[in-house]
Amino acid sequence: MSQPWVLGVGASHNGGACLMHGDEIVVAIQEERLAREKRVYLHAGRPSLAVEYCLTAAGIRAEDLALAVACTQQPSTAPSNDLSRNPQLKGVPALQVPHHRGHALSAFHTSGFDESAVLVIDGLGSPWSDLDDLERSVCIGEPQGWESVSIYRGSGAALVPLEKHLAADMYLDPGGGPYVWGAASPGMPRFRTLGGLYSAVSWQLFEHGLEGPGKTMSLAGLASASFDVDQILRIGHAGPIEFLDIVPAAFPNDDRWPARESEYTALAASAQSALEHAVVSLAERALRLTGSRRLCFAGGVALNGIVNEILARRWGPENVYVIPAAEDSGTALGAAFAGLDHLAIAHRRPRISHDFRGAAYSAHAVDTAATETGVVSLARDTEPYASAAARIAGGEVVGWFDGGAEFGPRALGHRSILADPRRLENKILLNSRLKRREDFRPFAPAVLAEHASDWFEIENDPGSPFMLRVVPARPQSVELAPAIVHTDGTSRVQSVFADSNPRLYRLIEEFYALTGVPMLLNTSMNGRGEPIVERPQEAMMLALTAPLDAVYFGDLVATPRATTLRTLVPFALGEVVADDLPGTPLDAPDAGTNVAIRTPWGRVNHQVDDRALDLLRELDGRTVAALISEGVCSESDLVALQRRGLVGLSPR
């Protein structure tokens, strides 16, 4: 009997899709990579670019699917979240699983463990109404609330819920969806979940509850906590976590970083300290309830590398597994595993060794992209590893585009920007020129696995292949690779193994031979506010707008043409659409603020403000330089629209 095709859909603000053939993960992708819009919402009941991408990559049609499974966050009773209503999947048998179960399945079934405790922690999961009777029977906390913490026992192919914390309904927005940190204006929002705690502090610091936590974690290492843990939360041997409002009450203002620098740095440290205490307590509880020595960890909180390192040191790194796609996109993988369970398909697998789940692009596709964009020169290089290493050692910053993209949030050498870690100025350069972010934000080292313990306080095996652990840097890293060491003396390490990441490994080997330093600075291939690039076209445009000195596509090397960005002609790529209209031209009166963009996988709508809409209407064949000189826009305005897929740039 041939193996069935099963599609998993993770429906959330960071959604994705995963296609499995039997127990083989064939392809998986986040919606935002294709839509070119950070945090674009994937609705299970509506057409999705990620679904079409997966089907196209596998060369199958929807009718070839044996089953489609959605893991939803907002109530599955909403028509927009009902997978059976999705016209892309008409006639395909459909199932739905709750949010935390999707997270737990994704972690346990990729861990390689025969048995383990599974801990899921995030901002909010599914509501009580979406839970089955077994999951409802283990709930504590707010009656009929929303998932915030879940503990499961994994054994063989079975996953059994043991405890589930529910957060109060008062943390819902008026439309009925989860509002993670609770309403507050002015001042710091309240919170009733661990993910909500970090989001609330991030909102207070940076006015962004979803993108801010990474900044907050970076900031936390620069100061000591100003609030004790028991002023933030209380957690006992049993029962739900009790969250206090002492900290929100202390910040009735709407000041944002860098205002109140010392106060806010200490606030970030306080949030981190409370999170660490709570996660360790919950991990202890999970291990006690299951009787296991092993722990799987998933959910948005599992992206906190400092917490992950504490867990690894406490119970042994060989006994702690964090799935690389720990955030909501990973629930697509969990949904696919739920489908295999439903079809009674055996699927015990070894621990995953890589996170490269996207579709690969051929040399012909790269050549076509270079022709279509017209902004790079493309040449073949018979020694790409040696030449790229020499470029980097000479101070250049290069893109490294290799095969299928990473499924999780970290660039691990398939959609990466690489630089020399010996040059402290590279940290300053990348933060200011490319990422355009705060100067306290660190960059990660990609280090040859067998040398990792010589440069960082980490074991060589299992190491940190998915860049999910923050560890102390050894003195020689501080001295010889200062660009990848955070102010607090730590680094978020990526251990690079020859068998699972051969091209990046070989490149670092070449750099090591030249410099004596067995690592590279590795950051994601994207600009500020942009998802990580998916296609060669996006990487080539980034080479021009970032700018990068070169982008390597295997043995093809793209370098920006001598022409500058300001000589190019911008043009609008979309059409304005209203909710009840199929589409109107950009110059139509009373146009709405949704602009429809066509992609290879379908249409997607981007919301734009009036200023952006006015700018799109001004694009009439003038060069970037002319538009700037006439005061129509700035260069950064156009680049931001280009990175969202709303504007194209063409030579005259």
XYZ file of C-alpha atoms in Angstrom:
652
model
C 0.000 0.000 0.000
C 1.361 3.422 -0.951
C 1.979 5.962 1.781
C -0.721 8.631 2.219
C -0.211 12.365 1.789
C -1.164 14.332 4.911
C -1.277 18.133 5.150
C -0.901 19.992 8.435
C -1.942 23.639 8.768
C -0.919 25.841 11.695
C -3.500 28.629 11.817
C -2.301 31.675 13.743
C -0.484 34.999 13.507
C 2.671 33.014 12.680
C 1.104 30.201 10.729
C 2.439 27.729 8.225
C 1.827 24.479 6.420
C 3.567 21.100 6.421
C 3.149 18.228 3.962
C 4.033 14.665 4.913
C 4.200 11.533 2.743
C 3.800 8.743 5.223
C 6.173 9.684 8.026
C 8.479 11.703 5.759
C 8.389 15.472 6.145
C 8.407 16.527 2.483
C 8.069 20.299 2.768
C 7.050 22.955 5.295
C 6.878 26.742 5.075
C 5.678 29.766 7.039
C 2.983 31.916 5.475
C 4.914 35.138 6.108
C 7.863 34.018 3.946
C 5.553 33.857 0.929
C 3.272 36.795 1.708
C 6.300 39.031 2.480
C 4.472 40.429 5.505
C 5.619 39.757 9.070
C 3.025 38.074 11.259
C 0.474 37.715 8.465
C -2.432 35.652 9.807
C -3.103 32.241 8.295
C -6.781 31.288 8.544
C -7.516 27.579 8.213
C -10.811 28.258 6.422
C -9.346 30.537 3.764
C -6.906 29.948 0.879
C -3.291 29.961 2.001
C -0.075 30.585 0.109
C 1.675 28.041 2.333
C -0.791 25.298 1.397
C -0.358 25.975 -2.318
C 3.428 26.111 -1.890
C 3.483 22.673 -0.257
C 1.288 21.075 -2.915
C 3.315 22.639 -5.728
C 6.656 21.633 -4.213
C 5.513 18.008 -3.953
C 3.926 18.005 -7.405
C 0.535 16.866 -6.124
C -3.009 18.228 -6.064
C -5.407 18.663 -3.183
C -7.359 15.582 -4.258
C -4.218 13.497 -3.681
C -4.398 14.248 0.057
C -5.696 11.522 2.333
C -6.302 14.034 5.108
C -5.821 17.691 6.064
C -5.510 18.715 9.718
C -5.632 22.226 11.149
C -4.189 23.317 14.476
C -6.029 26.521 15.317
C -5.474 29.194 17.928
C -8.667 31.215 17.722
C -11.955 29.280 18.096
C -12.344 26.587 15.449
C -16.076 27.336 15.330
C -15.328 30.594 13.496
C -15.949 30.115 9.744
C -12.522 31.573 8.949
C -10.915 28.811 11.033
C -12.988 25.896 9.730
C -10.644 23.890 7.515
C -13.547 22.133 5.803
C -14.595 25.514 4.347
C -11.216 26.154 2.686
C -11.837 26.141 -1.095
C -8.245 25.006 -1.704
C -9.038 21.734 0.050
C -12.539 21.095 -1.229
C -13.477 17.454 -0.795
C -10.433 16.625 1.374
C -11.283 14.970 4.722
C -10.503 17.474 7.457
C -9.727 17.373 11.177
C -8.840 19.995 13.788
C -6.613 19.761 16.882
C -6.195 22.318 19.676
C -3.210 24.607 19.763
C -1.167 23.139 22.604
C -1.652 19.588 21.376
C -0.217 20.670 18.029
C 2.825 22.127 19.777
C 3.265 18.993 21.891
C 2.982 16.602 18.940
C 5.517 18.607 16.940
C 8.072 18.427 19.744
C 7.649 14.845 20.937
C 7.519 13.248 17.497
C 10.706 14.979 16.338
C 12.659 14.496 19.582
C 13.833 10.937 19.047
C 12.712 10.103 22.608
C 10.765 6.878 23.215
C 9.167 8.578 26.210
C 9.320 12.022 27.787
C 7.491 14.802 29.531
C 6.250 17.449 27.101
C 5.884 21.052 28.282
C 4.080 23.712 26.208
C 4.149 27.375 27.283
C 3.050 30.387 25.259
C 0.868 33.490 25.372
C -2.488 31.810 24.708
C -3.512 28.601 23.002
C -6.972 27.300 22.215
C -10.167 28.032 24.177
C -11.903 25.469 26.400
C -14.513 24.936 23.686
C -11.911 23.408 21.366
C -10.579 20.871 23.877
C -11.671 17.234 23.977
C -13.022 15.595 27.123
C -9.641 14.159 28.158
C -7.904 17.518 27.930
C -10.763 19.230 29.767
C -10.487 16.701 32.583
C -6.948 17.881 33.488
C -7.591 21.646 33.354
C -6.842 23.944 36.277
C -7.140 27.690 36.589
C -9.874 29.781 35.043
C -12.957 27.687 34.175
C -13.554 27.576 30.426
C -10.584 29.859 29.740
C -7.725 29.551 27.250
C -4.650 27.319 27.248
C -1.503 28.897 28.695
C 0.542 25.935 30.021
C 0.155 22.257 29.126
C 1.953 19.139 30.353
C 1.747 15.869 28.423
C 3.292 12.420 28.737
C 4.683 11.075 25.495
C 5.239 7.340 25.174
C 5.651 5.460 21.908
C 3.061 6.993 19.595
C 0.792 8.135 22.440
C 0.526 11.636 23.866
C -1.576 11.945 27.033
C -2.479 15.284 28.701
C -1.702 15.428 32.429
C -2.216 19.086 33.360
C -3.437 22.177 31.555
C -3.532 25.752 32.864
C -6.296 27.999 31.551
C -6.138 31.807 31.505
C -9.117 34.038 32.196
C -11.592 35.162 29.549
C -10.969 38.779 30.592
C -7.880 38.583 28.384
C -9.890 38.464 25.188
C -10.388 41.363 22.845
C -13.929 42.598 22.032
C -13.929 40.485 18.868
C -13.519 37.286 20.860
C -9.898 36.516 20.034
C -7.031 36.177 22.498
C -5.542 39.439 23.695
C -2.417 38.111 25.290
C -1.512 40.752 27.842
C -4.817 42.381 28.679
C -6.008 45.882 27.874
C -4.264 48.886 29.426
C -3.879 52.401 28.126
C -1.993 54.348 29.137
C 0.603 52.274 30.914
C 1.912 48.742 30.970
C -0.627 46.019 30.157
C -1.523 43.407 32.732
C -0.891 39.722 32.032
C -2.145 36.315 33.107
C 0.168 33.993 31.169
C 3.948 33.559 30.956
C 3.974 34.510 27.291
C 1.748 37.434 28.214
C 4.227 38.553 30.880
C 7.027 38.828 28.347
C 4.756 40.430 25.768
C 3.447 42.986 28.258
C 6.960 44.041 29.255
C 7.980 44.141 25.578
C 4.992 46.354 24.826
C 5.956 48.738 27.599
C 9.564 48.896 26.401
C 9.157 48.846 22.612
C 5.406 49.191 21.880
C 5.388 45.751 20.274
C 4.210 42.668 22.111
C 4.990 40.108 19.379
C 8.270 41.348 17.879
C 9.554 42.826 21.138
C 10.393 39.708 23.210
C 13.676 39.122 21.368
C 14.715 42.658 22.201
C 13.634 42.215 25.808
C 15.742 39.070 26.197
C 18.775 40.910 24.792
C 18.182 43.845 27.107
C 17.726 41.601 30.160
C 21.396 40.655 30.173
C 22.520 44.229 30.739
C 21.181 44.779 34.274
C 19.958 43.179 37.474
C 16.274 42.686 38.217
C 14.503 45.523 40.015
C 11.475 43.397 41.001
C 11.582 40.134 42.917
C 9.949 37.132 41.315
C 7.221 37.045 43.967
C 6.243 40.587 43.003
C 5.468 39.298 39.499
C 4.127 35.775 39.944
C 3.759 32.959 42.430
C 3.958 29.285 41.579
C 3.647 26.422 44.009
C 4.093 22.653 44.011
C 0.639 22.306 42.470
C -2.076 24.569 41.135
C -1.984 27.332 38.522
C 0.428 30.247 38.452
C -0.780 33.357 40.257
C 0.076 36.566 38.381
C 0.290 39.889 40.229
C -0.312 43.445 39.016
C 2.467 45.107 41.029
C 4.749 45.615 38.039
C 2.091 46.961 35.624
C 0.927 49.372 38.325
C 4.482 50.699 38.624
C 4.491 51.782 34.963
C 1.449 54.013 34.303
C 3.311 55.827 31.510
C 3.658 55.276 27.765
C 7.376 56.091 27.600
C 9.328 53.794 25.265
C 12.942 52.737 25.033
C 15.466 54.430 25.053
C 13.623 56.594 27.606
C 14.076 55.434 31.214
C 17.110 53.402 30.132
C 18.262 52.097 33.512
C 14.717 51.534 34.763
C 13.664 49.658 31.625
C 16.811 47.551 31.478
C 16.089 46.409 35.036
C 12.449 45.761 34.072
C 13.593 43.466 31.260
C 15.875 41.635 33.696
C 12.941 41.252 36.101
C 10.750 39.683 33.417
C 13.529 37.302 32.437
C 14.175 36.290 36.043
C 10.488 35.586 36.675
C 10.213 33.600 33.437
C 13.236 31.464 34.323
C 11.860 30.696 37.778
C 8.432 29.757 36.425
C 9.676 27.580 33.551
C 12.072 25.637 35.777
C 9.247 25.079 38.287
C 6.915 23.878 35.541
C 9.601 21.617 34.067
C 10.128 20.062 37.490
C 6.371 19.534 37.750
C 6.231 17.953 34.282
C 9.027 15.522 35.084
C 7.455 14.669 38.430
C 4.007 14.040 36.920
C 5.386 11.836 34.155
C 8.158 10.123 36.078
C 10.424 10.808 33.116
C 14.010 12.085 33.000
C 13.494 13.629 29.570
C 11.776 16.857 28.596
C 10.421 18.200 25.308
C 9.686 21.930 25.231
C 7.559 23.895 22.741
C 5.504 27.079 22.428
C 6.669 30.654 21.967
C 8.389 30.737 25.373
C 10.669 27.910 24.179
C 12.441 30.426 21.916
C 14.003 32.009 25.016
C 17.567 30.739 24.672
C 18.546 31.714 28.219
C 15.758 29.569 29.662
C 16.670 26.700 27.339
C 20.259 26.744 28.555
C 19.128 26.630 32.186
C 17.028 23.545 31.388
C 19.918 21.909 29.515
C 22.351 22.477 32.372
C 19.900 21.325 35.023
C 18.813 18.049 33.421
C 21.545 17.453 30.828
C 21.435 18.642 27.210
C 20.928 15.079 25.990
C 17.677 14.943 28.008
C 16.163 18.266 26.899
C 14.799 18.826 23.399
C 13.440 22.098 22.013
C 11.898 21.906 18.557
C 13.411 24.520 16.203
C 9.958 25.696 15.071
C 8.889 26.165 18.689
C 6.619 29.048 17.826
C 3.210 28.766 16.140
C 4.410 27.701 12.692
C 5.547 24.452 14.299
C 1.934 23.529 15.022
C 1.597 22.750 11.293
C 4.033 19.904 11.849
C 2.089 18.808 14.921
C -1.138 18.868 12.922
C 0.410 16.619 10.272
C 1.499 14.144 12.963
C -2.044 14.206 14.339
C -3.172 13.204 10.865
C -0.799 10.249 10.839
C -2.188 9.198 14.227
C -5.735 9.405 12.879
C -4.798 7.249 9.879
C -2.892 4.803 12.123
C 0.362 5.413 10.249
C 3.446 4.464 12.280
C 5.766 7.450 12.582
C 8.386 7.053 15.273
C 11.393 8.901 13.962
C 14.911 9.698 15.136
C 15.606 13.196 16.425
C 15.581 15.648 13.549
C 19.052 16.819 12.563
C 18.116 19.809 10.425
C 15.410 22.405 9.930
C 15.608 22.851 6.151
C 12.064 22.100 5.007
C 11.508 24.549 2.147
C 11.660 23.840 -1.576
C 15.013 24.159 -3.333
C 15.591 26.469 -6.330
C 17.461 25.334 -9.424
C 20.343 27.135 -11.113
C 17.883 28.003 -13.891
C 15.572 29.665 -11.348
C 18.493 31.690 -10.001
C 19.490 32.766 -13.516
C 15.895 33.719 -14.333
C 15.649 35.764 -11.141
C 18.828 37.653 -12.007
C 17.422 38.483 -15.431
C 14.026 39.529 -14.096
C 15.337 41.762 -11.331
C 18.118 43.277 -13.417
C 19.923 44.526 -10.320
C 22.709 41.958 -9.968
C 25.423 40.444 -12.114
C 25.530 36.653 -11.991
C 28.705 34.642 -12.469
C 29.790 31.056 -11.933
C 32.477 30.425 -9.321
C 34.306 27.090 -9.427
C 35.603 27.619 -5.859
C 32.649 29.219 -4.044
C 33.726 28.150 -0.542
C 37.242 29.536 -0.890
C 36.115 32.759 -2.530
C 33.294 33.393 -0.065
C 35.622 32.732 2.885
C 38.184 35.137 1.418
C 35.521 37.804 0.907
C 34.334 37.466 4.504
C 37.867 37.435 5.917
C 38.542 40.565 3.878
C 35.676 42.415 5.548
C 32.818 41.822 3.109
C 29.283 40.815 4.113
C 27.741 38.060 2.004
C 24.437 36.269 1.662
C 24.396 32.463 1.730
C 21.385 30.950 -0.063
C 21.384 27.159 0.064
C 18.643 24.709 -0.902
C 15.360 24.768 0.997
C 14.691 27.456 3.593
C 14.581 26.896 7.330
C 11.107 26.226 8.752
C 11.709 27.777 12.171
C 12.465 31.421 12.992
C 16.280 31.111 12.911
C 18.444 31.373 9.793
C 20.805 28.402 10.051
C 22.843 28.721 6.874
C 20.263 28.332 4.112
C 18.977 31.911 4.176
C 21.799 33.602 6.084
C 23.909 36.732 6.023
C 27.473 35.948 7.040
C 30.275 38.196 8.251
C 33.638 38.082 10.021
C 33.144 37.592 13.788
C 36.611 39.025 14.497
C 35.536 42.514 13.472
C 33.565 44.273 16.196
C 32.597 46.898 13.646
C 30.514 44.249 11.844
C 28.083 44.178 14.759
C 27.712 47.945 14.541
C 27.508 47.855 10.740
C 24.832 45.180 10.569
C 22.694 46.691 13.317
C 22.790 50.145 11.755
C 22.918 49.420 8.015
C 21.007 46.213 7.454
C 18.874 45.388 10.472
C 18.379 49.020 11.526
C 17.815 47.955 15.100
C 19.025 48.795 18.608
C 22.769 48.634 19.138
C 22.403 46.287 22.133
C 21.049 43.487 19.911
C 23.603 40.659 19.525
C 24.512 38.459 16.569
C 25.022 34.712 16.677
C 28.064 32.557 15.917
C 27.805 29.571 13.568
C 30.688 27.412 14.838
C 32.098 24.084 13.684
C 30.549 21.602 16.113
C 33.806 19.905 17.085
C 35.312 23.263 18.074
C 32.283 24.656 19.927
C 33.437 23.679 23.418
C 36.817 25.355 22.856
C 35.161 28.725 22.262
C 31.955 28.505 24.323
C 30.797 26.785 27.497
C 28.871 24.145 25.595
C 29.373 20.475 24.824
C 30.174 19.422 21.258
C 27.416 16.805 21.214
C 24.503 17.478 21.067
C 25.578 21.128 20.937
C 23.070 23.678 19.705
C 22.289 22.958 16.022
C 19.171 25.149 15.954
C 20.559 28.286 17.653
C 18.258 27.857 20.650
C 20.747 28.052 23.540
C 22.460 31.127 24.980
C 25.767 30.108 26.596
C 28.791 31.868 28.119
C 31.586 32.683 25.673
C 35.102 31.601 26.603
C 37.865 34.226 26.882
C 39.271 33.546 23.416
C 35.853 34.229 21.851
C 35.656 37.534 23.694
C 39.147 38.411 22.492
C 39.159 37.006 18.950
C 35.466 37.055 17.942
C 33.979 40.082 19.694
C 31.235 40.661 17.090
C 29.305 37.589 18.307
C 29.646 38.113 22.064
C 26.828 39.924 23.846
C 27.555 42.626 26.418
C 26.859 40.110 29.185
C 29.510 37.727 27.835
C 27.137 35.212 26.241
C 26.387 34.026 22.707
C 23.404 32.315 21.076
C 25.373 29.484 19.524
C 24.680 27.476 16.384
C 26.701 24.246 16.277
C 27.308 23.342 12.616
C 27.626 19.644 11.776
C 29.112 18.324 8.532
C 26.414 15.714 7.918
C 23.369 17.954 8.417
C 24.647 21.308 7.108
C 27.483 20.405 4.716
C 27.802 23.586 2.659
C 27.886 25.965 5.612
C 30.278 23.585 7.375
C 32.666 23.598 4.430
C 32.548 27.390 4.197
C 33.424 27.757 7.879
C 36.243 25.255 7.397
C 37.684 27.493 4.674
C 37.351 30.556 6.912
C 39.018 28.653 9.770
C 41.951 27.754 7.524
C 42.386 31.426 6.638
C 41.910 32.961 10.083
C 42.244 30.345 12.817
C 38.685 31.165 13.965
C 36.246 28.248 13.358
C 33.070 30.291 13.160
C 31.183 32.965 11.249
C 28.768 35.662 12.347
C 25.365 34.422 11.174
C 22.191 36.489 10.947
C 18.996 36.041 8.980
C 18.744 37.198 5.377
C 16.179 39.948 5.778
C 15.939 43.659 6.416
C 14.108 45.492 9.167
C 10.465 44.494 9.367
C 10.837 41.931 6.578
C 10.404 38.150 6.794
C 13.443 36.033 5.961
C 13.758 35.774 2.178
C 12.361 32.722 0.443
C 13.121 33.158 -3.278
C 16.302 34.122 -5.162
C 14.565 37.328 -6.339
C 14.177 38.556 -2.767
C 17.775 37.739 -1.901
C 18.999 39.656 -4.954
C 16.946 42.717 -4.124
C 18.250 42.591 -0.568
C 21.785 42.528 -1.967
C 21.019 45.889 -3.559
C 19.010 47.541 -0.803
C 20.915 46.307 2.273
C 23.430 46.375 0.584
C 25.357 43.079 0.573
C 28.653 42.584 -1.204
C 27.539 39.295 -2.773
C 25.007 36.493 -2.476
C 26.081 32.880 -3.079
C 23.636 30.423 -4.667
C 25.771 27.303 -4.740
C 28.415 27.980 -7.381
C 26.522 31.010 -8.723
C 27.463 34.374 -7.234
C 25.278 37.460 -7.515
C 26.835 40.874 -6.962
C 24.932 44.176 -7.065
C 25.438 46.046 -10.313
C 27.456 49.235 -10.247
C 24.210 51.156 -10.601
C 22.829 52.512 -7.345
C 19.373 52.127 -5.897
C 18.553 55.740 -6.663
C 18.915 55.219 -10.426
C 16.137 52.613 -10.463
C 12.492 53.210 -11.336
C 9.958 52.020 -8.741
C 6.575 50.706 -9.832
C 3.512 49.483 -7.933
C 2.953 45.729 -7.932
C -0.572 45.480 -6.531
C -4.084 46.750 -6.913
C -6.287 48.282 -4.272
C -9.180 46.074 -3.240
C -12.159 46.579 -0.948
C -13.786 43.811 1.059
C -16.790 43.597 -1.272
C -15.065 44.436 -4.550
C -12.862 42.212 -6.740
C -10.388 45.019 -7.316
C -9.934 48.606 -8.358
C -7.010 50.452 -9.919
C -4.686 52.403 -7.661
C -6.071 55.760 -8.843
C -9.696 54.859 -8.121
C -11.559 57.296 -5.849
C -12.406 56.232 -2.315
C -10.178 53.203 -2.607
C -9.762 50.969 0.414
C -6.490 50.279 2.195
C -6.040 46.641 1.151
C -3.582 46.176 -1.679
C -3.660 42.775 -3.376
C -0.307 41.289 -4.402
C 0.025 38.323 -6.727
C 2.579 35.684 -5.806
C 3.484 32.361 -7.476
C 1.207 30.672 -4.915
C -1.834 32.941 -5.068
C -2.998 36.384 -4.061
C -2.424 38.048 -0.712
C -3.757 41.328 0.662
C -1.549 43.847 2.474
C -3.035 46.629 4.527
C -1.422 50.011 3.856
C -1.917 53.375 5.512
C -2.944 56.487 3.603
C 0.640 57.724 3.301
C 1.798 54.490 1.687
C -1.236 54.433 -0.590
C -0.515 57.978 -1.739
C 3.078 57.007 -2.465
C 2.032 53.986 -4.521
C -0.128 56.293 -6.647
C 2.807 58.659 -7.212
C 4.929 56.013 -8.953
C 4.806 57.152 -12.555
C 8.142 56.297 -14.142
C 10.347 58.681 -12.189
C 13.546 57.342 -10.666
C 14.066 56.880 -6.957
C 16.389 59.889 -7.031
C 13.723 62.062 -8.675
C 11.046 61.039 -6.178
C 13.370 61.826 -3.287
C 14.481 65.175 -4.688
C 10.874 66.204 -5.268
C 9.994 65.348 -1.666
C 7.597 62.566 -2.580
C 9.262 60.025 -0.309
C 12.510 58.891 1.258
C 14.689 56.020 0.144
C 13.708 54.050 3.259
C 9.994 54.506 2.409
C 10.486 52.819 -0.956
C 12.708 50.069 0.415
C 10.111 49.238 3.077
C 7.388 48.908 0.428
C 9.680 46.882 -1.824
C 10.432 44.423 0.972
C 6.699 43.933 1.545
C 6.258 43.059 -2.129
C 4.258 46.213 -2.842
C 6.852 47.899 -5.050
C 9.163 46.639 -7.775
C 12.420 48.321 -8.779
C 13.639 48.241 -12.331
C 16.592 49.670 -14.290
C 15.558 52.242 -16.877
